mmCIF file of C-alpha atoms in Angstrom:
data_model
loop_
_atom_site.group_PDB
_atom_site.id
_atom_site.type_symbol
_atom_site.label_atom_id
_atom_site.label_comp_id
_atom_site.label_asym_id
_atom_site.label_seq_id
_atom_site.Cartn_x
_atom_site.Cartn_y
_atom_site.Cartn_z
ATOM 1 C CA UNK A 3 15.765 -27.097 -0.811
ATOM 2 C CA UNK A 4 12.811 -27.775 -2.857
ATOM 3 C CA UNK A 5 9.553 -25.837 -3.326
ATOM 4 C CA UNK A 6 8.122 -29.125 -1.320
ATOM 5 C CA UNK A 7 10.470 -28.837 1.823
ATOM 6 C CA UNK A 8 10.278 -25.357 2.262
ATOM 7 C CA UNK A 9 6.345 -25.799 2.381
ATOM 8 C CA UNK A 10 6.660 -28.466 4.505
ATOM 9 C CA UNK A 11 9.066 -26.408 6.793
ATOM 10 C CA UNK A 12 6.906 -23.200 7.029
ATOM 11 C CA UNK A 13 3.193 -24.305 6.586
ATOM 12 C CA UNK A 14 3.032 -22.312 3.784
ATOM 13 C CA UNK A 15 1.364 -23.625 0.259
ATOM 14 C CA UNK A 16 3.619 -24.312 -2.558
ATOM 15 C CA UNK A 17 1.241 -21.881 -4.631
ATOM 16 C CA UNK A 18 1.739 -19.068 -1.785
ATOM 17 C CA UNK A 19 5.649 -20.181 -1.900
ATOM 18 C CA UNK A 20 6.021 -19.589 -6.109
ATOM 19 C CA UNK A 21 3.660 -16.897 -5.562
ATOM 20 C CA UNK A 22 6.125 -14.972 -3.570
ATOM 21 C CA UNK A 23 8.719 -15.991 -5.931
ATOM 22 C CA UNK A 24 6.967 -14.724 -8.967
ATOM 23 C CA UNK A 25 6.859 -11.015 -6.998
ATOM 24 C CA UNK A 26 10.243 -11.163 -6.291
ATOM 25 C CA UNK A 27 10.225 -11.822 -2.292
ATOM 26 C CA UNK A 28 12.197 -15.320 -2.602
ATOM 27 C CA UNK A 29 15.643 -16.178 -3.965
ATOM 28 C CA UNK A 30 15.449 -19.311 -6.056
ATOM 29 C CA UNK A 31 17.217 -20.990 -8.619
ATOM 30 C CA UNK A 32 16.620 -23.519 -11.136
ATOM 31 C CA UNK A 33 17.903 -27.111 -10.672
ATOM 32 C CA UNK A 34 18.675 -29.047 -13.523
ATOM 33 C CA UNK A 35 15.326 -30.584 -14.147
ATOM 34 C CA UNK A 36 13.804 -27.225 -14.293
ATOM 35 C CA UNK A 37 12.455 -27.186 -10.644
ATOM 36 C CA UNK A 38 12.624 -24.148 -8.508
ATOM 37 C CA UNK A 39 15.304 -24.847 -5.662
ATOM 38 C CA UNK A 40 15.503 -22.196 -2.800
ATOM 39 C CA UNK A 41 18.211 -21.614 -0.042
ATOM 40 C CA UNK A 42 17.919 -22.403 3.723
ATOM 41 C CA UNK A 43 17.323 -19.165 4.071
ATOM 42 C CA UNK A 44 14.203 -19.094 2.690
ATOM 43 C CA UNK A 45 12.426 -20.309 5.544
ATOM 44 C CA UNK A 46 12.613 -17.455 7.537
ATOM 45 C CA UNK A 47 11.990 -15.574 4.634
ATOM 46 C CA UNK A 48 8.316 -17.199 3.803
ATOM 47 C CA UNK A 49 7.720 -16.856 7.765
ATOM 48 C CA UNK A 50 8.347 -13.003 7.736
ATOM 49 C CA UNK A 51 6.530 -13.063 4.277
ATOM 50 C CA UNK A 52 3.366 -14.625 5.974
ATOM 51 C CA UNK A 53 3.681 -12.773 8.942
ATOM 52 C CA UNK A 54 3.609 -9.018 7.345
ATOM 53 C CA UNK A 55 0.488 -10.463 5.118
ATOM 54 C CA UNK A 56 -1.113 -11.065 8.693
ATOM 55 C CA UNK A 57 -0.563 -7.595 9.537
ATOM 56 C CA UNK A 58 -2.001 -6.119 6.608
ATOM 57 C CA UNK A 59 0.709 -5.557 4.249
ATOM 58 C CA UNK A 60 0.179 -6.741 0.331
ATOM 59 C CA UNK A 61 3.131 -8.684 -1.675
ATOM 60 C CA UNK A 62 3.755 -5.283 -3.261
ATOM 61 C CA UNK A 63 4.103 -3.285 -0.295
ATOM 62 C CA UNK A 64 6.094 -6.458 1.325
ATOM 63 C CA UNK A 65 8.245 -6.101 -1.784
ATOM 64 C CA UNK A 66 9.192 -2.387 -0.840
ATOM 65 C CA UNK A 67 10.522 -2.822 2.873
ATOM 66 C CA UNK A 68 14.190 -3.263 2.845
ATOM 67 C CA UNK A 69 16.231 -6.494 3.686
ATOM 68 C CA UNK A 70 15.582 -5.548 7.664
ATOM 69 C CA UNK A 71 12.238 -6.208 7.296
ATOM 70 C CA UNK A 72 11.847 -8.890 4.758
ATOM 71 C CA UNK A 73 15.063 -11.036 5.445
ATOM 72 C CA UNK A 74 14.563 -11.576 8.921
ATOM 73 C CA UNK A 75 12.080 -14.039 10.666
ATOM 74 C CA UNK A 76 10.453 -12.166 13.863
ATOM 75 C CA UNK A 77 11.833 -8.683 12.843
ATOM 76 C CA UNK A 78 8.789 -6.006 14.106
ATOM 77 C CA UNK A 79 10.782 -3.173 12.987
ATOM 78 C CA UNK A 80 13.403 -1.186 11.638
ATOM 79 C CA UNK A 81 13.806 2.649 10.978
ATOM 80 C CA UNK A 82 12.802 2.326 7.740
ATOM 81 C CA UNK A 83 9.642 0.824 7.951
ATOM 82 C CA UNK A 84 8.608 2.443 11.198
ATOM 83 C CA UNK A 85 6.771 4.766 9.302
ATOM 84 C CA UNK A 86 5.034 2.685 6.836
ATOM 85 C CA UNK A 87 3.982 0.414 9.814
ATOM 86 C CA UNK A 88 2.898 3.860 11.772
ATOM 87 C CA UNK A 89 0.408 4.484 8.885
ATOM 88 C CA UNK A 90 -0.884 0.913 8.337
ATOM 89 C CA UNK A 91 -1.506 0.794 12.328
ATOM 90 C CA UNK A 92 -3.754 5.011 11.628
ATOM 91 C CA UNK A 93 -5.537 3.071 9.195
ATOM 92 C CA UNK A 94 -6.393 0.125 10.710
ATOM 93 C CA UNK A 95 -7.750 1.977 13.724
ATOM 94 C CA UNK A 96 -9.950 4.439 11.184
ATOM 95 C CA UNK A 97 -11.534 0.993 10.452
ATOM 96 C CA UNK A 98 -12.076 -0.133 13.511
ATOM 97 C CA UNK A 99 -13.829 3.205 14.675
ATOM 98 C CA UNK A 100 -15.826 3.363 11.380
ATOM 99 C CA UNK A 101 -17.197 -0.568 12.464
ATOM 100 C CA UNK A 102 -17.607 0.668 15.789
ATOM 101 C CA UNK A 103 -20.208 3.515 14.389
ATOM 102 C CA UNK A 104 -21.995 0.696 11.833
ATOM 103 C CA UNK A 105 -22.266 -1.603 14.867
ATOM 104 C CA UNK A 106 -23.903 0.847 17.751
ATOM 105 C CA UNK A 107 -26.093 2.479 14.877
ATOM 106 C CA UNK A 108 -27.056 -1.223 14.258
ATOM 107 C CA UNK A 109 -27.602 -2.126 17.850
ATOM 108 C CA UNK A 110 -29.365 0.961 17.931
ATOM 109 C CA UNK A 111 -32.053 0.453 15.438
ATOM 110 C CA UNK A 112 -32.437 -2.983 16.164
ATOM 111 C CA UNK A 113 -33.737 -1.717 19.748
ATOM 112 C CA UNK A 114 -35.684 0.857 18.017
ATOM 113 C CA UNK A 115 -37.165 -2.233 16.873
ATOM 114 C CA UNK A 116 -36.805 -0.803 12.989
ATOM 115 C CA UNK A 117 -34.561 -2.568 10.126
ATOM 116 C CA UNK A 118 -31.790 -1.195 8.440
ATOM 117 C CA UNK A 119 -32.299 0.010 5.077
ATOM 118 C CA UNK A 120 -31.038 -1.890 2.096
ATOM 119 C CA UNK A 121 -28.246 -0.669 0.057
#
């Protein structure tokens, strides 16, 4: 299928699509006028793709979890990623308690009726 159709069929951009290719996370070939053609299996590919960028992950970090994670559309995990998706989740949650903090020491101060100093 072309770059085109498999945009069309996932809602992903056909930069996103070659930029996926380019790190390795697609399997295309090259038709005869040059164009980048890419099995049907590619769809569910560029859905998983997009859906571990949701979560967090970067293309390189994509690019390390084995075919269980990155082959299959919908797949939430496998043994080998467990951990991986284990620390992603511990840092995630450091975040949200560090915003937590910012945002009563904000509330706070605004009550206090003073301003937050400037960084």
């Amino acid at each position: 299928m072309s770059i085109g159709a498999l945009a069309r069929e996932t809602g992903a951009s056909v930069r996103s699509i070659r930029h996926y290719d380019e790190h390795g996370l697609l399997t295309s070939a090259r038709a005869s006028n040059g164009y980048r053609i890419f099995p049907p299996t590619a769809i569910q590919q560029v859905k998983q793709i997009q859906r571990l960028i949701a979560t967090g992950f970067s293309l390189t970090e994509i690019r390390r979890f084995p075919d269980c994670m990155r082959l299959i559309e919908g797949a939430v995990s496998c043994p080998e990623t467990s951990e991986i998706q284990r620390k992603r989740l511990a840092s995630i949650e450091r975040q949200i308690a560090d915003l937590e903090r910012r945002r009563a020491r904000l509330c706070q101060m605004l009550a206090e009726g003073t301003a937050p100093p400037l960084d």
